Coordinates of C-alpha atoms in Angstrom, one line a residue:
Chain F
M1 CA 61.6 -54.9 -43.7
K2 CA 63.4 -53.3 -40.8
K3 CA 67.1 -54.2 -40.3
K4 CA 67.9 -55.5 -36.9
I5 CA 70.9 -54.4 -34.8
L6 CA 72.2 -56.2 -31.7
V7 CA 73.8 -53.9 -29.1
I8 CA 76.2 -55.5 -26.7
D9 CA 77.6 -53.2 -23.9
D10 CA 77.9 -53.7 -20.2
D11 CA 76.9 -50.0 -19.4
L12 CA 73.1 -49.8 -19.2
N13 CA 73.1 -46.1 -20.1
V14 CA 75.2 -46.6 -23.2
R15 CA 73.0 -49.6 -24.2
D16 CA 69.9 -47.5 -23.8
Y17 CA 71.5 -44.6 -25.8
L18 CA 72.5 -46.8 -28.7
A19 CA 69.1 -48.6 -28.7
A20 CA 67.3 -45.2 -28.8
V21 CA 69.4 -43.8 -31.6
F22 CA 68.9 -46.9 -33.7
K23 CA 65.2 -47.2 -33.0
D24 CA 64.7 -43.5 -33.8
N25 CA 66.4 -44.1 -37.1
G26 CA 64.2 -46.9 -38.2
Y27 CA 66.1 -50.0 -37.0
E28 CA 64.9 -52.8 -34.9
V29 CA 67.0 -53.3 -31.8
C30 CA 67.9 -56.0 -29.4
V31 CA 70.4 -55.6 -26.5
A32 CA 72.8 -57.7 -24.4
R33 CA 74.8 -56.7 -21.4
E34 CA 77.7 -59.1 -21.8
A35 CA 79.2 -61.6 -24.3
E36 CA 77.3 -64.7 -23.2
Q37 CA 73.9 -63.0 -23.3
G38 CA 75.0 -61.4 -26.6
L39 CA 75.7 -64.8 -28.2
A40 CA 72.3 -66.1 -27.0
Q41 CA 70.6 -63.1 -28.5
A42 CA 72.5 -63.4 -31.8
R43 CA 71.4 -67.1 -32.1
A44 CA 67.8 -66.2 -31.3
E45 CA 67.4 -62.9 -33.1
H46 CA 69.8 -63.3 -36.2
P47 CA 70.6 -59.6 -36.3
D48 CA 71.9 -57.9 -39.4
L49 CA 74.6 -56.0 -37.5
I50 CA 76.2 -56.1 -34.1
T51 CA 77.7 -53.2 -32.1
L52 CA 80.2 -54.6 -29.6
D53 CA 81.9 -53.2 -26.5
I54 CA 85.5 -54.5 -25.9
E55 CA 85.8 -54.4 -22.1
M56 CA 83.0 -56.2 -20.3
P57 CA 82.8 -58.5 -17.3
G58 CA 83.1 -62.1 -18.4
D59 CA 84.3 -62.7 -22.0
W60 CA 85.7 -59.6 -23.6
G61 CA 84.8 -58.4 -27.1
P62 CA 87.4 -60.3 -29.1
R63 CA 86.5 -63.6 -27.4
F64 CA 82.8 -63.0 -28.2
Y65 CA 83.7 -62.4 -31.8
R66 CA 85.7 -65.7 -32.0
K67 CA 82.7 -67.6 -30.6
L68 CA 80.4 -65.8 -32.9
T69 CA 82.4 -66.6 -36.0
Q70 CA 82.7 -70.3 -35.0
E71 CA 78.9 -70.6 -35.7
K72 CA 78.1 -71.0 -39.4
A73 CA 74.8 -69.1 -39.1
L74 CA 76.3 -66.1 -37.4
K75 CA 79.8 -65.8 -38.7
N76 CA 78.9 -63.3 -41.5
I77 CA 77.1 -60.8 -39.3
P78 CA 79.1 -57.5 -39.6
V79 CA 80.4 -56.2 -36.2
I80 CA 81.1 -52.6 -35.3
V81 CA 83.3 -52.1 -32.2
I82 CA 82.3 -49.2 -30.0
S83 CA 84.7 -48.8 -27.1
G84 CA 86.5 -46.3 -24.8
L85 CA 89.5 -48.5 -24.5
A86 CA 92.8 -47.1 -25.7
G87 CA 93.9 -49.0 -28.8
H88 CA 90.5 -50.7 -29.3
Q89 CA 90.9 -50.4 -33.1
Y90 CA 93.6 -53.1 -32.8
A91 CA 91.6 -55.4 -30.6
L92 CA 89.3 -56.7 -33.4
V93 CA 90.9 -56.2 -36.8
K94 CA 88.1 -58.1 -38.6
A95 CA 85.4 -55.6 -37.4
V96 CA 83.9 -53.5 -40.2
A97 CA 84.6 -50.4 -38.2
S98 CA 85.9 -49.4 -34.8
I99 CA 84.4 -46.3 -33.1
S100 CA 85.7 -44.4 -30.0
K101 CA 83.5 -43.5 -27.1
P102 CA 82.1 -40.8 -26.9
F103 CA 81.0 -41.1 -30.5
D104 CA 79.6 -38.8 -33.1
R105 CA 76.0 -39.9 -33.7
E106 CA 75.8 -39.0 -37.3
E107 CA 79.1 -40.7 -38.0
L108 CA 77.9 -43.8 -36.3
L109 CA 74.6 -43.9 -38.2
S110 CA 76.5 -43.4 -41.5
I111 CA 78.9 -46.3 -40.7
V112 CA 75.9 -48.5 -39.7
K113 CA 74.1 -47.6 -42.9
D114 CA 77.1 -48.5 -45.1
A115 CA 77.8 -51.7 -43.2
L116 CA 74.2 -52.8 -43.7
M117 CA 74.2 -52.0 -47.4
N118 CA 77.3 -54.1 -48.0
Chain V
M1 CA 176.0 -29.3 -0.5
A2 CA 178.8 -28.2 1.9
K3 CA 177.6 -26.9 5.3
Q4 CA 177.9 -23.2 5.8
V5 CA 180.0 -22.1 8.8
L6 CA 180.3 -18.6 10.2
L7 CA 183.5 -18.1 12.1
I8 CA 183.4 -15.1 14.5
D9 CA 186.8 -14.0 15.8
T10 CA 188.2 -10.5 16.2
D11 CA 191.7 -12.0 15.9
D12 CA 192.0 -12.0 12.1
A13 CA 195.1 -14.2 12.0
H14 CA 193.6 -16.8 14.3
A15 CA 190.4 -16.7 12.3
R16 CA 192.2 -17.3 9.0
A17 CA 194.2 -20.2 10.4
L18 CA 191.0 -21.8 11.7
Q19 CA 189.2 -21.1 8.4
M20 CA 191.9 -22.9 6.5
Y21 CA 191.8 -25.9 8.8
I22 CA 188.0 -26.2 8.7
R23 CA 187.8 -25.8 4.9
R24 CA 189.8 -28.9 4.6
Q25 CA 187.0 -30.7 6.4
Q26 CA 184.7 -29.8 3.4
Y27 CA 182.9 -26.9 5.1
E28 CA 182.3 -23.5 3.5
V29 CA 183.7 -21.0 6.0
F30 CA 183.1 -17.3 6.3
I31 CA 184.8 -15.0 8.8
A32 CA 183.3 -12.1 10.7
T33 CA 185.8 -10.0 12.7
S34 CA 183.6 -7.1 13.7
N35 CA 180.1 -6.6 15.1
E36 CA 179.1 -4.9 11.8
Q37 CA 180.2 -7.9 9.8
I38 CA 178.4 -10.3 12.2
T39 CA 175.2 -8.3 11.8
V40 CA 175.5 -8.2 7.9
Y41 CA 176.2 -12.0 7.7
L42 CA 173.5 -13.0 10.2
D43 CA 170.9 -10.8 8.5
N44 CA 171.6 -12.0 5.0
Q45 CA 172.5 -15.6 5.1
T46 CA 171.5 -18.9 6.6
W47 CA 174.0 -20.8 8.7
D48 CA 174.4 -24.4 9.7
I49 CA 177.1 -23.8 12.2
I50 CA 178.4 -20.7 14.0
I51 CA 181.8 -20.9 15.7
A52 CA 182.2 -17.9 18.0
H53 CA 185.4 -16.9 19.8
T54 CA 184.0 -15.1 22.9
G55 CA 186.0 -12.8 25.0
T56 CA 187.3 -11.1 21.9
T57 CA 184.2 -8.8 21.8
S58 CA 181.6 -8.3 24.5
D59 CA 178.6 -7.8 22.1
T60 CA 178.7 -11.3 20.5
G61 CA 176.7 -13.0 23.2
P62 CA 173.4 -11.1 22.9
I63 CA 173.6 -11.1 19.1
L64 CA 174.1 -14.8 18.9
L65 CA 171.4 -15.7 21.5
K66 CA 168.9 -13.5 19.6
F67 CA 169.9 -15.2 16.4
K68 CA 169.5 -18.7 17.9
E69 CA 166.0 -17.8 19.1
T70 CA 164.9 -17.0 15.6
H71 CA 167.0 -19.7 13.9
P72 CA 166.7 -22.7 16.3
L73 CA 168.3 -25.1 13.8
V74 CA 171.7 -23.2 13.8
Q75 CA 174.4 -25.0 15.9
I76 CA 176.7 -22.8 17.9
I77 CA 180.2 -23.8 19.0
I78 CA 181.8 -21.5 21.6
M79 CA 185.6 -21.1 21.9
A80 CA 187.0 -19.3 25.0
P81 CA 190.1 -19.0 27.0
K82 CA 190.2 -21.4 29.9
D83 CA 189.4 -18.8 32.5
E84 CA 186.4 -17.6 30.5
L85 CA 184.8 -21.0 29.6
D86 CA 182.7 -21.2 32.7
A87 CA 181.3 -17.6 32.2
A88 CA 180.6 -18.5 28.5
M89 CA 178.7 -21.7 29.6
V90 CA 176.6 -19.7 32.1
R91 CA 175.8 -17.2 29.3
F92 CA 175.0 -19.6 26.5
K93 CA 173.8 -22.6 28.5
I94 CA 172.4 -25.2 26.2
N95 CA 172.2 -22.8 23.3
A96 CA 175.7 -23.9 22.3
V97 CA 176.3 -27.4 21.2
Q98 CA 180.0 -27.5 22.3
Y99 CA 182.4 -25.4 24.3
L100 CA 186.1 -25.5 23.3
Q101 CA 189.1 -24.2 25.1
V102 CA 191.4 -21.8 23.3
P103 CA 194.0 -22.6 22.0
V104 CA 191.8 -25.1 20.2
N105 CA 192.7 -28.8 20.0
S106 CA 192.2 -30.0 16.4
T107 CA 190.6 -33.3 17.5
A108 CA 188.2 -31.4 19.8
L109 CA 187.3 -29.1 16.9
D110 CA 186.7 -32.0 14.5
L111 CA 184.4 -33.7 17.1
A112 CA 182.6 -30.5 17.8
L113 CA 182.0 -29.9 14.1
E114 CA 180.8 -33.4 13.5
M115 CA 178.5 -33.3 16.5
A116 CA 177.1 -29.9 15.4
G117 CA 176.6 -31.3 11.9
Q118 CA 174.7 -34.4 13.2
Q119 CA 172.6 -32.2 15.5
A120 CA 171.8 -29.9 12.7
S121 CA 170.7 -32.8 10.4
L122 CA 168.7 -34.3 13.2
L123 CA 167.0 -31.1 14.0
T124 CA 166.3 -30.4 10.3
R125 CA 164.7 -33.8 10.0
V126 CA 162.6 -33.3 13.2
D127 CA 161.5 -30.0 11.9
R128 CA 160.5 -31.6 8.6
Y129 CA 158.6 -34.3 10.4
A130 CA 156.9 -31.8 12.6
A131 CA 155.8 -29.9 9.5
R132 CA 154.5 -33.1 7.9
L133 CA 152.8 -34.1 11.0
E134 CA 151.0 -30.8 11.0
D135 CA 149.9 -31.4 7.4
L136 CA 148.8 -34.9 8.2
H137 CA 146.8 -33.5 11.1
L138 CA 145.1 -31.0 8.9
E139 CA 144.4 -33.7 6.2
R140 CA 143.0 -36.0 8.9
N141 CA 140.7 -33.2 10.1
T142 CA 139.6 -32.6 6.5
F143 CA 138.9 -36.3 5.9
N144 CA 137.2 -36.6 9.2
Q145 CA 134.9 -33.7 8.4
L146 CA 134.3 -35.2 5.0
F147 CA 133.4 -38.6 6.6
E148 CA 131.1 -36.9 9.2
E149 CA 129.4 -34.4 6.9
V150 CA 129.0 -36.3 3.6
P151 CA 125.3 -36.4 2.8
C152 CA 124.8 -40.2 3.0
Y153 CA 125.0 -42.9 5.6
I154 CA 128.5 -44.3 6.1
S155 CA 129.5 -47.3 8.2
V156 CA 132.6 -49.3 8.4
Q157 CA 132.2 -53.0 9.1
D158 CA 134.4 -55.9 10.0
K159 CA 134.1 -59.5 8.8
N160 CA 131.4 -60.3 11.4
L161 CA 129.4 -57.4 10.0
R162 CA 130.0 -55.4 13.2
I163 CA 130.0 -51.6 12.8
T164 CA 133.4 -50.2 13.7
A165 CA 132.8 -46.6 12.7
S166 CA 129.9 -44.5 11.4
N167 CA 129.3 -40.9 10.4
R168 CA 127.1 -38.3 11.9
R169 CA 124.1 -38.8 9.6
F170 CA 124.2 -42.5 10.3
K171 CA 124.3 -42.0 14.0
K172 CA 121.5 -39.5 13.8
D173 CA 119.1 -41.9 12.1
F174 CA 120.3 -45.3 13.2
G175 CA 122.0 -44.6 16.6
S176 CA 125.6 -44.5 17.7
L177 CA 126.0 -48.2 18.6
I178 CA 129.5 -49.0 17.7
G179 CA 130.1 -52.8 17.7
G180 CA 126.5 -53.6 16.8
F181 CA 125.7 -55.8 13.9
C182 CA 124.8 -54.0 10.6
Y183 CA 121.7 -56.1 10.0
E184 CA 120.4 -55.3 13.5
V185 CA 121.1 -51.6 13.3
Y186 CA 119.9 -51.1 9.6
K187 CA 117.1 -53.7 9.3
H188 CA 116.2 -54.7 12.9
R189 CA 116.9 -58.3 11.9
T190 CA 118.5 -61.0 14.0
S191 CA 120.4 -62.7 11.2
P192 CA 122.4 -61.3 8.2
C193 CA 120.6 -60.4 5.0
R194 CA 120.5 -62.9 2.2
Q195 CA 122.4 -60.9 -0.4
C196 CA 124.7 -58.7 1.6
P197 CA 126.9 -56.3 -0.4
V198 CA 129.4 -56.2 2.4
V199 CA 129.8 -59.9 2.5
A200 CA 130.2 -59.9 -1.3
T201 CA 133.0 -57.2 -1.1
F202 CA 134.8 -59.3 1.6
K203 CA 134.6 -62.2 -0.9
D204 CA 135.7 -60.6 -4.1
G205 CA 137.3 -57.3 -3.1
R206 CA 135.0 -55.4 -5.5
S207 CA 132.5 -52.7 -5.0
H208 CA 128.9 -53.8 -4.9
T209 CA 125.7 -51.8 -5.3
T210 CA 122.2 -52.7 -4.0
E211 CA 119.0 -51.0 -3.3
E212 CA 117.7 -51.7 0.2
I213 CA 114.8 -50.7 2.5
V214 CA 116.2 -49.9 6.0
T215 CA 114.5 -49.0 9.2
S216 CA 115.7 -46.1 11.3
K217 CA 115.9 -46.1 15.1
H218 CA 112.5 -44.3 15.1
G219 CA 110.9 -47.1 13.0
K220 CA 110.8 -45.0 9.8
Q221 CA 111.5 -46.9 6.6
Y222 CA 113.9 -45.4 4.0
N223 CA 114.9 -46.5 0.5
V224 CA 118.6 -46.4 0.2
L225 CA 121.1 -47.0 -2.6
T226 CA 124.0 -48.9 -1.0
Q227 CA 127.6 -49.1 -2.3
T228 CA 130.5 -50.9 -0.7
A229 CA 134.3 -50.7 -1.1
P230 CA 137.1 -52.7 0.6
I231 CA 139.5 -51.2 3.1
R232 CA 142.8 -53.1 2.9
N233 CA 145.5 -53.4 5.6
Y234 CA 149.3 -53.2 4.9
E235 CA 149.4 -56.7 3.7
G236 CA 146.8 -56.0 1.1
Q237 CA 144.1 -58.1 2.8
I238 CA 140.6 -56.8 3.2
A239 CA 140.4 -55.8 6.8
Q240 CA 137.1 -53.9 6.7
V241 CA 134.5 -52.8 4.3
I242 CA 133.0 -49.3 4.0
E243 CA 129.3 -49.1 3.2
M244 CA 127.8 -45.9 1.8
S245 CA 124.1 -45.6 1.6
T246 CA 122.3 -42.7 -0.1
N247 CA 118.7 -42.0 1.0
I248 CA 116.6 -42.1 -2.2
T249 CA 113.2 -42.3 -0.4
Q250 CA 111.9 -39.1 -1.9
I251 CA 113.0 -40.1 -5.4
R252 CA 111.2 -43.4 -5.0
Q253 CA 108.1 -41.7 -3.7
L254 CA 108.1 -39.3 -6.6
Q255 CA 108.6 -42.2 -9.0
D256 CA 105.7 -44.2 -7.5
H257 CA 103.5 -41.1 -7.7
L258 CA 104.5 -40.6 -11.4
V259 CA 103.8 -44.2 -12.1
S260 CA 100.4 -44.2 -10.4
L261 CA 99.6 -40.9 -12.1
G262 CA 100.3 -42.6 -15.4
L263 CA 98.1 -45.5 -14.4
M264 CA 95.5 -43.2 -13.2
L265 CA 95.3 -41.3 -16.6
G266 CA 95.0 -44.6 -18.4
S267 CA 92.4 -46.0 -16.1
M268 CA 90.5 -42.8 -15.8
S269 CA 90.3 -42.1 -19.5
H270 CA 88.4 -45.4 -20.2
G271 CA 86.0 -44.7 -17.4
V272 CA 85.5 -41.1 -18.3
K273 CA 84.8 -42.0 -22.0
G274 CA 82.1 -44.4 -20.9
M275 CA 80.5 -41.8 -18.7
L276 CA 80.6 -39.1 -21.4
T277 CA 79.0 -41.5 -23.8
A278 CA 76.3 -42.2 -21.3
L279 CA 75.8 -38.5 -20.7
D280 CA 75.5 -38.0 -24.5
G281 CA 72.9 -40.7 -24.4
G282 CA 71.0 -38.9 -21.6
I283 CA 71.0 -35.6 -23.5
Y284 CA 70.0 -37.3 -26.7
Q285 CA 67.0 -39.0 -25.0
L286 CA 66.1 -35.7 -23.4
E287 CA 66.1 -33.8 -26.7
A288 CA 64.3 -36.6 -28.5
G289 CA 61.7 -36.7 -25.7
L290 CA 61.1 -33.0 -25.9
D291 CA 60.9 -33.1 -29.7
Q292 CA 58.3 -35.8 -29.6
N293 CA 56.6 -34.4 -26.6
D294 CA 57.1 -37.7 -24.9
H295 CA 56.9 -37.0 -21.2
K296 CA 57.8 -40.5 -20.1
R297 CA 61.0 -40.3 -22.2
V298 CA 61.9 -36.9 -20.8
V299 CA 61.5 -38.2 -17.2
M300 CA 63.6 -41.2 -18.0
A301 CA 66.3 -39.1 -19.7
T302 CA 66.4 -36.6 -16.8
G303 CA 67.0 -39.5 -14.4
Q304 CA 69.7 -40.8 -16.6
V305 CA 71.5 -37.4 -16.9
K306 CA 71.2 -36.9 -13.1
G307 CA 72.6 -40.4 -12.5
M308 CA 75.5 -39.7 -14.8
A309 CA 76.2 -36.3 -13.1
D310 CA 76.3 -38.1 -9.7
K311 CA 78.7 -40.7 -11.2
I312 CA 81.0 -38.0 -12.6
K313 CA 80.8 -36.1 -9.3
K314 CA 81.8 -39.2 -7.4
M315 CA 84.7 -40.0 -9.7
V316 CA 86.0 -36.4 -9.6
L317 CA 85.9 -36.5 -5.8
E318 CA 87.7 -39.8 -5.7
I319 CA 90.4 -38.4 -7.9
L320 CA 90.7 -35.4 -5.6
Y321 CA 90.9 -37.6 -2.6
Y322 CA 93.6 -39.6 -4.3
A323 CA 95.6 -36.6 -5.5
K324 CA 95.9 -34.7 -2.3
S325 CA 97.0 -35.4 1.2
R326 CA 94.4 -34.4 3.7
Q327 CA 94.1 -33.8 7.4
L328 CA 91.5 -36.1 9.1
N329 CA 89.0 -34.1 11.1
Y330 CA 88.2 -36.3 14.0
E331 CA 85.1 -35.8 16.0
T332 CA 83.2 -37.8 18.6
K333 CA 80.3 -39.3 16.7
D334 CA 77.4 -41.4 17.9
T335 CA 78.0 -44.8 16.3
E336 CA 74.3 -45.4 15.6
E337 CA 74.0 -42.1 13.9
L338 CA 77.0 -42.9 11.8
A339 CA 75.5 -46.2 10.8
R340 CA 72.1 -44.7 10.0
N341 CA 73.8 -42.1 7.7
V342 CA 75.4 -45.0 5.8
V343 CA 72.2 -47.0 5.5
K344 CA 70.2 -44.1 4.0
P345 CA 71.7 -44.0 0.4
I346 CA 72.1 -47.8 0.3
S347 CA 68.4 -48.3 1.2
A348 CA 67.4 -46.2 -1.9
L349 CA 69.9 -48.0 -4.1
T350 CA 68.8 -51.5 -3.1
L351 CA 65.2 -50.6 -3.5
K352 CA 65.9 -49.3 -7.0
H353 CA 67.5 -52.6 -7.9
N354 CA 65.1 -54.9 -6.1
I355 CA 67.7 -56.1 -3.6
I356 CA 66.7 -57.1 0.0
F357 CA 68.7 -54.9 2.4
S358 CA 68.8 -56.1 6.0
V359 CA 70.2 -53.8 8.6
S360 CA 71.1 -54.8 12.2
I361 CA 72.5 -52.1 14.5
A362 CA 73.2 -53.1 18.1
Q363 CA 72.0 -50.9 21.0
N364 CA 74.3 -48.8 23.2
L365 CA 77.2 -48.8 20.9
G366 CA 78.4 -45.5 22.3
P367 CA 80.5 -42.8 20.6
V368 CA 83.4 -43.4 18.3
E369 CA 86.2 -41.0 17.3
V370 CA 86.2 -40.7 13.5
D371 CA 86.3 -38.3 10.6
S372 CA 82.6 -39.0 9.9
Q373 CA 82.7 -37.6 6.3
W374 CA 85.5 -40.0 5.4
M375 CA 84.2 -42.9 7.4
E376 CA 80.7 -42.7 6.0
A377 CA 82.0 -42.4 2.5
A378 CA 84.2 -45.5 3.0
L379 CA 81.3 -47.6 4.5
V380 CA 79.0 -46.5 1.7
N381 CA 81.6 -47.6 -0.8
F382 CA 81.9 -51.1 0.7
L383 CA 78.1 -51.3 0.6
E384 CA 77.8 -50.0 -3.0
N385 CA 80.4 -52.7 -3.9
A386 CA 78.1 -55.3 -2.3
V387 CA 75.2 -54.0 -4.4
D388 CA 77.3 -54.1 -7.6
A389 CA 78.3 -57.7 -6.8
C390 CA 74.6 -58.5 -6.7
L391 CA 73.9 -56.7 -10.0
F392 CA 76.7 -58.5 -11.8
D393 CA 75.3 -61.9 -10.7
R394 CA 72.6 -63.3 -12.9
K395 CA 72.4 -66.8 -11.4
T396 CA 70.8 -66.0 -8.0
Q397 CA 67.1 -65.0 -8.1
T398 CA 66.8 -63.1 -4.9
H399 CA 69.7 -60.9 -3.9
R400 CA 70.5 -59.7 -0.4
V401 CA 72.9 -57.2 1.1
G402 CA 73.4 -57.2 4.9
F403 CA 74.8 -54.5 7.1
S404 CA 75.4 -55.2 10.8
V405 CA 77.0 -53.0 13.4
E406 CA 78.2 -54.3 16.9
K407 CA 80.9 -53.9 19.5
F408 CA 84.0 -56.0 19.5
D409 CA 85.7 -56.8 22.8
D410 CA 84.9 -53.3 24.2
Q411 CA 87.7 -52.0 22.0
G412 CA 85.8 -50.7 19.0
I413 CA 83.1 -51.2 16.4
C414 CA 82.7 -54.1 14.0
F415 CA 80.8 -53.4 10.7
T416 CA 79.9 -56.5 8.7
I417 CA 78.8 -56.2 5.1
T418 CA 77.5 -59.3 3.3
D419 CA 76.1 -60.0 -0.1
N420 CA 75.0 -63.1 -2.1
G421 CA 76.3 -61.6 -5.3
I422 CA 78.9 -62.8 -7.8
G423 CA 81.7 -63.4 -5.3
M424 CA 85.4 -63.1 -5.9
D425 CA 88.1 -65.5 -7.1
A426 CA 91.4 -65.5 -5.3
E427 CA 93.1 -63.1 -7.7
T428 CA 90.3 -60.5 -7.4
K429 CA 90.3 -60.9 -3.6
N430 CA 94.1 -60.3 -3.5
K431 CA 94.0 -57.3 -5.7
M432 CA 90.7 -55.7 -4.6
F433 CA 92.4 -52.9 -2.5
T434 CA 95.1 -52.2 -5.1
L435 CA 95.0 -48.8 -6.8
F436 CA 93.2 -48.8 -10.1
F437 CA 92.2 -52.5 -9.9
T438 CA 88.6 -53.1 -11.0
S439 CA 86.6 -56.1 -11.9
K440 CA 83.7 -54.1 -13.1
G441 CA 84.9 -53.4 -16.7
S442 CA 84.0 -49.9 -17.8
Q443 CA 81.8 -49.4 -14.7
G444 CA 84.7 -49.1 -12.2
T445 CA 87.6 -46.7 -11.8
G446 CA 89.6 -48.8 -9.3
L447 CA 89.7 -45.9 -6.8
G448 CA 86.7 -46.6 -4.6
L449 CA 87.8 -49.6 -2.6
F450 CA 91.4 -48.4 -2.6
I451 CA 90.4 -45.2 -0.8
A452 CA 87.9 -46.9 1.4
H453 CA 90.5 -49.3 2.6
R454 CA 93.0 -46.5 3.2
V455 CA 90.4 -44.6 5.3
I456 CA 89.8 -47.7 7.5
K457 CA 93.6 -48.2 7.9
Y458 CA 94.2 -44.5 8.8
H459 CA 91.5 -44.8 11.5
G460 CA 93.6 -47.6 13.0
G461 CA 91.1 -50.2 11.7
R462 CA 91.4 -53.3 9.6
V463 CA 89.4 -55.1 6.9
A464 CA 88.9 -58.9 6.6
V465 CA 87.4 -60.4 3.5
E466 CA 85.7 -63.8 3.0
S467 CA 84.5 -64.6 -0.5
E468 CA 83.6 -67.4 -2.8
V469 CA 82.8 -67.2 -6.5
G470 CA 79.0 -67.6 -7.0
S471 CA 78.2 -67.5 -3.3
G472 CA 78.9 -63.9 -2.3
S473 CA 81.2 -62.0 0.0
R474 CA 81.6 -60.8 3.6
F475 CA 83.6 -57.8 4.6
I476 CA 84.4 -57.5 8.3
I477 CA 85.6 -54.0 9.2
H478 CA 87.0 -53.2 12.7
I479 CA 87.6 -49.7 13.8
P480 CA 88.8 -48.6 17.3
F481 CA 86.7 -46.3 19.5
K482 CA 89.6 -43.9 19.9
K483 CA 91.6 -42.3 17.1
P484 CA 95.1 -43.8 16.6
K485 CA 98.2 -41.8 17.6
N486 CA 99.5 -41.4 14.1
G487 CA 96.2 -41.4 12.1
S488 CA 95.9 -37.8 11.3
I489 CA 96.8 -37.7 7.6
I490 CA 95.2 -39.5 4.7
D491 CA 97.8 -39.7 1.9
G492 CA 96.0 -41.1 -1.0
R493 CA 99.2 -40.9 -3.0
Q494 CA 100.8 -43.7 -1.2
K495 CA 101.1 -47.0 -2.9
G496 CA 98.0 -49.3 -2.8
G497 CA 97.8 -52.9 -1.6
H498 CA 97.0 -54.5 1.7

């Protein structure tokens, strides 16, 4: 069965890019453009992994993560931060990985694969 | 030290008798009995008093008068027989301090010597004072030059903060009004400043330093570093305070620019990273589309790459606008044409995002003096901002952006831009024109509205904003028909804000 990834990013182009990369590599993808929508998607879709932007209008990445981990059914979903913000690796220390924009596709896919295996 | 006396007398016996008598009065006495001796003594020694017995030799007079001319401090006492005294007086006039009749009365000689001694001391003192006075005058000139030419503003103020003296640089930039109040001259205020360093120095006698913004007589504002010091009178009381202000405007401007450059780098790098990622995405989609022979995907990816290229181009242009001062190229432009040029790109944008765009341009607006490239870019920026506000709002079903153009009071043009988008809270409203402020997350650079606002301001215009969270915003932009007197330079490097 295909693994499902939820992509949360306020930039439509980045969202589309991530979705295309994941789909082309055999994953199922759902997307959200900000935290509130992301939380709703997580509840509805129960993804196996979430990629999360840090700076977005509305709630920013760390606040989304806090809300996510407050829900029993969602708190164990691994989260990978993908951000262009300086120091993003310190913004969410519990993330399984923190990747800088612009990212290396192969490296991202390898991290995603590892995270899903664990 | 004993006073030196030269006794000129060809009568050797008479001279020796006098020498003996005068030596007893604690003088050092030398005798010259011939013209050769006189010349040798006068050429080689300094004398306090010369006692000359005239009539004994006819050449003494001219030699003595010449010597007196070059040595004005020497005191001459003339001795002469009774029938020659008048002739001696005519010859020496006031060059001699006393005339004594020969044979000399000892009391008269004592008095003459004392008088000559006193006169010599008096003249020496006067001479010394004159020399000191000259030194003082020179020093005064030096200090005056220092006061006038020192490269900072100097003013001296009394307890009422009235200026009692100022230097050349101060007069040049703030006028030469002596007696004016410091706060009037420096700050164009009607009352003293709250924390005045001069007042503080009058209170505690210490030097105080502050940084102030002062306004010159031409209305120019300068950042100055001000230092004060007390000036005390003979009783040690503080009579006046000297205030020295160094103009640090250029340093401050440089500092602001460096700070904003730092901010720009930080702000830009985030935006640039987002754009590069999106560009990567476009290229990936394009490659994948070509690999899979998926025409639809290729078309979509091409659009995405094109969109990103436009975005990067816009951002680079904004950075360039910000980084460099530019001359505004004013031209007389038909207002309607200007408005239509602005409407064109926004019509395409609103159509793409399903936003209703209503345009209302009044008739007979007439021409307006603007730099059309800048003005159009600024108005497009305000409209794009309205579109973004709609895109960020997910609560309203149907989004609208409005653009109306009309005259205001026959003085200029009023552009009104409305949207029913996300709206702004008070903080966003206050900061919206501040450099690098953005409420759009990674989508904004914080340069667009800052530059747009500057463009309106440099055209002598103003921007009013009404906004409410969840209801939308209204931007009312006024620009005059004619270009303003000082509005020729856009300096993007100046600090942001309203």
